[in-house]
Short mmCIF file of C-alpha atoms and ligand atoms in Angstrom, two decimals:
data_model
loop_
_atom_site.label_atom_id
_atom_site.label_comp_id
_atom_site.label_asym_id
_atom_site.label_seq_id
_atom_site.Cartn_x
_atom_site.Cartn_y
_atom_site.Cartn_z
CA MET A 481 -12.54 19.97 -16.73
CA SER A 482 -9.67 17.77 -17.95
CA VAL A 483 -10.40 14.03 -17.92
CA VAL A 484 -7.44 11.71 -17.44
CA SER A 485 -7.60 8.01 -18.27
CA SER A 486 -4.89 6.82 -15.94
CA ILE A 487 -3.45 7.97 -12.63
CA THR A 488 -0.74 6.58 -10.38
CA VAL A 489 -0.94 7.52 -6.69
CA THR A 490 1.90 6.96 -4.23
CA VAL A 491 1.04 7.06 -0.52
CA PRO A 492 3.43 6.86 2.46
CA ALA A 493 3.20 4.57 5.47
CA THR A 494 2.41 6.28 8.75
CA THR A 495 3.08 5.81 12.42
CA ALA A 496 0.22 6.95 14.63
CA ASN A 497 0.09 7.94 18.31
CA LEU A 498 3.85 8.37 18.93
CA GLY A 499 3.21 7.31 22.54
CA PRO A 500 1.09 9.94 24.30
CA GLY A 501 -0.70 11.26 21.19
CA PHE A 502 -3.30 8.49 21.05
CA ASP A 503 -5.69 9.00 18.11
CA CYS A 504 -4.51 12.56 17.40
CA ILE A 505 -0.91 12.62 16.13
CA GLY A 506 0.84 10.72 13.35
CA ALA A 507 3.84 10.96 11.06
CA ALA A 508 4.39 9.91 7.46
CA LEU A 509 7.37 7.60 6.86
CA THR A 510 9.54 6.87 3.83
CA LEU A 511 7.92 3.54 3.00
CA TYR A 512 5.30 3.52 0.22
CA ASN A 513 2.38 1.84 -1.50
CA GLN A 514 1.69 2.68 -5.13
CA PHE A 515 -1.66 2.39 -6.87
CA LYS A 516 -2.22 2.72 -10.62
CA PHE A 517 -5.80 3.25 -11.84
CA THR A 518 -6.64 2.93 -15.55
CA ARG A 519 -10.12 3.51 -16.95
CA LEU A 520 -11.58 0.51 -18.81
CA GLU A 521 -13.77 0.79 -21.90
CA GLU A 522 -15.73 -2.34 -20.97
CA ASP A 523 -17.64 -2.92 -17.70
CA GLY A 524 -15.75 -4.46 -14.81
CA LEU A 525 -13.15 -4.18 -12.11
CA ILE A 526 -9.68 -5.74 -12.43
CA ILE A 527 -7.35 -5.62 -9.43
CA SER A 528 -3.82 -7.04 -9.43
CA VAL A 529 -1.39 -6.90 -6.52
CA THR A 530 2.38 -7.27 -6.31
CA GLY A 531 4.89 -6.68 -3.52
CA THR A 532 4.85 -7.28 0.23
CA GLU A 533 2.19 -9.88 1.25
CA ALA A 534 0.37 -9.32 -2.07
CA GLN A 535 -1.53 -12.60 -1.87
CA ARG A 536 -3.42 -11.40 1.22
CA VAL A 537 -5.17 -8.50 -0.50
CA GLN A 538 -8.80 -8.79 -1.69
CA THR A 539 -9.19 -8.28 -5.42
CA ASP A 540 -12.93 -7.65 -5.63
CA GLU A 541 -15.18 -4.73 -4.69
CA SER A 542 -14.46 -5.30 -0.99
CA ASN A 543 -10.88 -4.11 -1.57
CA LEU A 544 -10.36 -1.09 0.71
CA LEU A 545 -8.59 0.89 -2.02
CA TYR A 546 -11.57 0.36 -4.30
CA GLN A 547 -13.93 1.25 -1.42
CA GLY A 548 -12.14 4.60 -1.11
CA PHE A 549 -12.37 5.10 -4.87
CA ALA A 550 -16.10 4.29 -4.92
CA LYS A 551 -16.73 6.46 -1.83
CA LEU A 552 -15.58 9.61 -3.57
CA TYR A 553 -17.80 8.96 -6.60
CA GLN A 554 -20.71 8.25 -4.27
CA TYR A 555 -20.02 11.55 -2.48
CA ILE A 556 -20.13 13.52 -5.73
CA GLY A 557 -23.23 11.64 -6.87
CA GLU A 558 -21.63 9.75 -9.76
CA THR A 559 -21.18 6.09 -10.61
CA PRO A 560 -17.54 5.01 -10.38
CA PRO A 561 -16.03 4.22 -13.79
CA SER A 562 -14.81 0.71 -14.65
CA VAL A 563 -11.15 0.54 -13.77
CA LYS A 564 -8.09 -1.67 -13.76
CA ILE A 565 -6.12 -1.20 -10.53
CA GLU A 566 -2.49 -2.27 -10.19
CA ILE A 567 -1.33 -2.29 -6.57
CA GLN A 568 2.35 -2.29 -5.66
CA LEU A 569 2.73 -2.87 -1.91
CA GLY A 570 5.69 -1.73 0.15
CA VAL A 571 3.84 -1.28 3.46
CA PRO A 572 3.20 -4.52 5.36
CA LEU A 573 -0.43 -5.25 6.29
CA ALA A 574 -1.90 -5.09 9.81
CA ARG A 575 1.39 -4.09 11.42
CA GLY A 576 0.58 -0.58 12.71
CA LEU A 577 2.13 1.23 9.75
CA GLY A 578 -1.05 2.64 8.24
CA SER A 579 -1.55 0.22 5.34
CA SER A 580 -5.34 0.78 5.53
CA ALA A 581 -4.82 4.53 5.48
CA THR A 582 -2.69 4.25 2.33
CA ALA A 583 -5.58 2.40 0.67
CA ILE A 584 -8.27 4.87 1.78
CA VAL A 585 -6.20 7.91 0.81
CA GLY A 586 -4.99 6.28 -2.43
CA GLY A 587 -8.53 5.42 -3.54
CA LEU A 588 -9.92 8.85 -2.72
CA VAL A 589 -7.06 10.77 -4.35
CA ALA A 590 -7.18 8.62 -7.49
CA ALA A 591 -10.95 9.03 -7.82
CA ASN A 592 -10.73 12.78 -7.29
CA GLN A 593 -8.15 13.11 -10.07
CA LEU A 594 -9.98 10.79 -12.49
CA ALA A 595 -13.19 12.73 -11.81
CA GLY A 596 -11.50 16.04 -12.71
CA ALA A 597 -10.67 17.19 -9.13
CA PRO A 598 -14.20 18.15 -7.95
CA LEU A 599 -13.12 18.06 -4.28
CA SER A 600 -10.53 20.16 -2.46
CA GLN A 601 -7.74 18.48 -0.49
CA LEU A 602 -9.62 19.42 2.70
CA GLN A 603 -12.77 17.63 1.50
CA VAL A 604 -10.72 14.57 0.52
CA MET A 605 -9.16 14.62 3.99
CA GLU A 606 -12.55 14.80 5.71
CA LEU A 607 -13.82 11.85 3.69
CA ALA A 608 -10.66 9.91 4.59
CA ILE A 609 -11.09 10.61 8.31
CA ALA A 610 -14.76 9.58 8.16
CA MET A 611 -13.81 6.30 6.47
CA GLU A 612 -10.94 5.46 8.84
CA GLY A 613 -12.72 6.61 12.01
CA HIS A 614 -9.73 8.52 13.39
CA PRO A 615 -7.40 11.06 11.80
CA ASP A 616 -3.90 10.09 12.93
CA ASN A 617 -3.00 7.79 9.99
CA VAL A 618 -4.95 9.26 7.08
CA VAL A 619 -3.94 12.89 7.70
CA PRO A 620 -0.14 12.39 7.47
CA ALA A 621 -0.68 9.82 4.67
CA LEU A 622 -2.43 12.53 2.66
CA LEU A 623 -0.39 15.58 3.68
CA GLY A 624 3.00 14.16 4.70
CA GLY A 625 5.08 15.25 7.69
CA CYS A 626 4.07 14.93 11.33
CA ARG A 627 0.52 16.17 11.95
CA LEU A 628 -1.72 16.82 14.90
CA ALA A 629 -5.47 16.68 14.29
CA ALA A 630 -8.06 18.19 16.61
CA THR A 631 -11.78 18.67 16.18
CA SER A 632 -13.16 22.18 16.08
CA THR A 633 -16.65 23.55 15.69
CA ASP A 634 -15.94 23.81 11.95
CA GLY A 635 -14.63 20.26 11.51
CA TRP A 636 -10.93 19.51 11.88
CA GLU A 637 -7.93 21.67 12.66
CA ILE A 638 -4.71 20.17 11.33
CA CYS A 639 -1.39 21.40 12.61
CA ASP A 640 2.01 20.48 11.24
CA ILE A 641 4.46 19.48 13.95
CA PRO A 642 8.08 20.50 13.39
CA TRP A 643 10.41 17.48 13.49
CA CYS A 644 14.09 18.03 14.22
CA GLY A 645 16.05 16.44 11.34
CA GLU A 646 18.39 14.58 13.68
CA ILE A 647 15.60 12.40 15.11
CA VAL A 648 15.44 9.11 13.21
CA PRO A 649 12.38 6.82 13.40
CA VAL A 650 13.52 3.18 13.58
CA VAL A 651 10.76 0.66 12.90
CA ALA A 652 10.92 -2.95 14.05
CA ILE A 653 8.28 -4.89 12.13
CA PRO A 654 7.55 -8.40 13.45
CA ASP A 655 6.31 -11.26 11.29
CA PHE A 656 2.96 -11.46 13.09
CA GLU A 657 -0.12 -9.27 12.64
CA LEU A 658 -2.37 -7.44 15.08
CA SER A 659 -5.68 -6.05 13.93
CA THR A 660 -6.58 -2.52 14.97
CA GLY A 661 -9.96 -3.87 16.13
CA GLU A 662 -8.33 -6.32 18.52
CA ALA A 663 -5.88 -3.69 19.76
CA ARG A 664 -8.72 -1.23 20.46
CA GLN A 665 -10.83 -3.84 22.21
CA VAL A 666 -8.35 -4.16 25.08
CA LEU A 667 -8.56 -0.44 25.90
CA PRO A 668 -10.67 0.82 28.80
CA THR A 669 -13.63 3.02 27.91
CA GLN A 670 -12.88 5.37 30.81
CA VAL A 671 -9.60 6.63 32.24
CA SER A 672 -8.66 8.39 35.47
CA ARG A 673 -8.03 12.11 35.73
CA ALA A 674 -4.42 11.34 36.69
CA ASP A 675 -3.90 9.39 33.45
CA ALA A 676 -5.54 12.14 31.38
CA ILE A 677 -3.24 14.73 32.95
CA PHE A 678 -0.22 12.46 32.43
CA ASN A 679 -0.93 12.21 28.69
CA THR A 680 -1.71 15.90 28.28
CA ALA A 681 1.63 16.82 29.84
CA HIS A 682 3.59 14.21 27.90
CA LEU A 683 2.05 15.13 24.56
CA GLY A 684 3.07 18.75 25.15
CA LEU A 685 6.57 17.61 25.99
CA LEU A 686 6.66 15.40 22.90
CA LEU A 687 5.75 18.29 20.59
CA ARG A 688 8.57 20.43 22.02
CA GLY A 689 10.97 17.47 22.06
CA LEU A 690 10.30 16.71 18.39
CA GLN A 691 10.79 20.35 17.47
CA THR A 692 14.01 20.93 19.41
CA GLY A 693 15.57 17.47 19.48
CA ASN A 694 15.99 17.92 23.26
CA GLY A 695 16.95 14.39 24.37
CA GLN A 696 15.87 14.80 28.00
CA TRP A 697 12.40 15.87 26.94
CA LEU A 698 12.10 13.10 24.36
CA LYS A 699 13.14 10.44 26.89
CA ALA A 700 10.30 11.44 29.20
CA ALA A 701 7.82 12.33 26.46
CA LEU A 702 7.34 8.93 24.86
CA GLN A 703 5.45 7.54 27.86
CA ASP A 704 1.72 7.02 27.71
CA LYS A 705 -1.11 5.84 29.96
CA LEU A 706 -4.02 5.64 27.54
CA HIS A 707 -3.20 2.72 25.26
CA GLN A 708 0.30 1.27 25.47
CA PRO A 709 0.04 -0.33 28.94
CA TYR A 710 -2.96 -2.35 27.68
CA ARG A 711 -1.56 -3.22 24.28
CA GLN A 712 1.89 -4.34 25.39
CA GLU A 713 0.38 -7.66 26.45
CA LEU A 714 -0.56 -8.33 22.82
CA ILE A 715 3.04 -7.94 21.64
CA PRO A 716 5.36 -10.75 22.76
CA GLY A 717 8.91 -9.51 23.31
CA TYR A 718 7.81 -5.88 23.90
CA ASP A 719 9.80 -5.42 27.12
CA ALA A 720 12.96 -7.02 25.73
CA VAL A 721 12.90 -4.92 22.56
CA ASN A 722 12.21 -1.75 24.56
CA THR A 723 15.08 -2.43 26.96
CA ALA A 724 17.46 -3.23 24.09
CA ALA A 725 16.52 -0.09 22.15
CA VAL A 726 17.01 2.22 25.13
CA LYS A 727 20.28 0.52 26.12
CA ALA A 728 21.59 1.04 22.57
CA GLY A 729 20.86 4.78 22.79
CA ALA A 730 17.23 5.33 21.74
CA TYR A 731 15.34 8.15 23.46
CA GLY A 732 12.53 5.67 23.89
CA MET A 733 10.25 3.23 22.12
CA VAL A 734 6.53 3.23 21.41
CA ILE A 735 3.98 1.01 19.73
CA SER A 736 3.53 2.20 16.14
CA GLY A 737 -0.20 2.83 15.67
CA ALA A 738 -2.12 -0.09 17.09
CA GLY A 739 0.99 -2.33 16.75
CA PRO A 740 2.60 -4.75 16.58
CA THR A 741 5.41 -2.73 14.94
CA LEU A 742 7.59 -1.04 17.54
CA LEU A 743 9.05 2.38 16.81
CA ALA A 744 12.14 3.84 18.45
CA LEU A 745 13.06 7.50 18.18
CA VAL A 746 16.80 7.82 17.99
CA ASP A 747 19.50 10.43 17.46
CA GLN A 748 20.97 9.65 14.04
CA LEU A 749 24.32 8.78 15.68
CA TYR A 750 22.74 5.72 17.31
CA SER A 751 20.31 4.54 14.66
CA GLN A 752 22.45 1.63 13.43
CA ALA A 753 23.15 0.40 16.97
CA VAL A 754 19.46 0.66 17.93
CA GLN A 755 18.41 -1.14 14.76
CA GLU A 756 20.72 -4.07 15.53
CA ALA A 757 19.70 -4.19 19.21
CA MET A 758 15.97 -4.30 18.44
CA LEU A 759 16.42 -7.01 15.83
CA SER A 760 18.57 -9.11 18.11
CA ALA A 761 16.14 -8.76 21.05
CA TRP A 762 13.22 -9.89 18.95
CA HIS A 763 15.18 -12.81 17.52
CA SER A 764 16.11 -13.86 21.07
CA ALA A 765 12.39 -13.86 21.90
CA GLY A 766 11.84 -16.22 18.96
CA ILE A 767 10.23 -13.65 16.68
CA MET A 768 11.38 -12.87 13.16
CA ALA A 769 11.38 -9.17 12.32
CA VAL A 770 12.54 -6.61 9.81
CA VAL A 771 14.12 -3.50 11.31
CA ARG A 772 14.70 -0.31 9.33
CA SER A 773 15.81 3.25 9.93
CA LEU A 774 13.41 5.49 8.01
CA SER A 775 12.92 9.24 7.61
CA LEU A 776 9.94 11.51 7.82
CA ASP A 777 8.10 11.70 4.47
CA THR A 778 7.29 15.35 3.87
CA GLN A 779 5.27 15.04 0.67
CA GLY A 780 2.31 12.83 1.55
CA ALA A 781 0.17 11.35 -1.21
CA SER A 782 1.43 12.28 -4.66
CA TYR A 783 0.12 11.45 -8.11
CA GLN A 784 1.20 11.28 -11.71
CA GLY A 785 -0.98 10.80 -14.70
N1 HSE B 977 -4.82 5.66 16.74
C1 HSE B 977 -5.17 4.38 16.22
C2 HSE B 977 -5.02 3.35 17.31
C3 HSE B 977 -4.24 4.05 15.08
O1 HSE B 977 -4.00 3.39 17.99
O2 HSE B 977 -5.91 2.52 17.47
C4 HSE B 977 -4.52 2.72 14.44
O3 HSE B 977 -5.32 2.87 13.34
#
């Protein structure tokens, strides 16, 4: 077993749900957090943070990245080593871009490597899903690409979803936060059969739309009845940004994860126009935002060390 003293893990942001795929589909995006773990000779935990909204991150044992790190050692029945952790943030916090998932996956992957890789990637993934509570952020953060996760009698089945290269994800990230807890609290605990059928059909259409790039299918596919109608109320300017994105040529717009980031899927020909339209609509609603055209990350969590 080779023992390394330092490991740097890079983990992509993710966008979960993609409209009708509530709690089961997510895609990794080309926006990253980086975490460097170095073993310390002396006892202790040192955490430093730089980058986007760095001052908001906890630097003690309650840090989610450290919780992931400690979780893996607990799982293998060992005490976590003393470490210095240097966090470089590129994914904004509490915006629906999977910042928590980057921390959980980053901590688990780093611990697994520092411990000499006792767990398989599948075991790391199962720990990550158990920590997060749902699979749609942590699975693409770990594996990259667009992924569908479904339970089976043996645990989880993970399926990679083909994504036509001409479909560009445009993210519009507002300057306010929305906690996943708050965004889940507004959801009903029961839904009608009609709404369940609606989402089943639209998720099927979405999978084929993503694979083929068929614009007609994508336009219809991004609708949802399970979470977005309830969450829109929590996102001021939602309607205006949606209308602007579609008018500028987007297939449609969804809430990224639990929000408040809004995600448009766009043919690459229109990505610049959609980007400008979403930004302008949010500014007109009095909300500052950053809007970016990203790509699908296909690598997932990677490490060096
Ligand atoms: N599927 C989750 C939700 C993603 O929408 O609540 C956020 O973690």
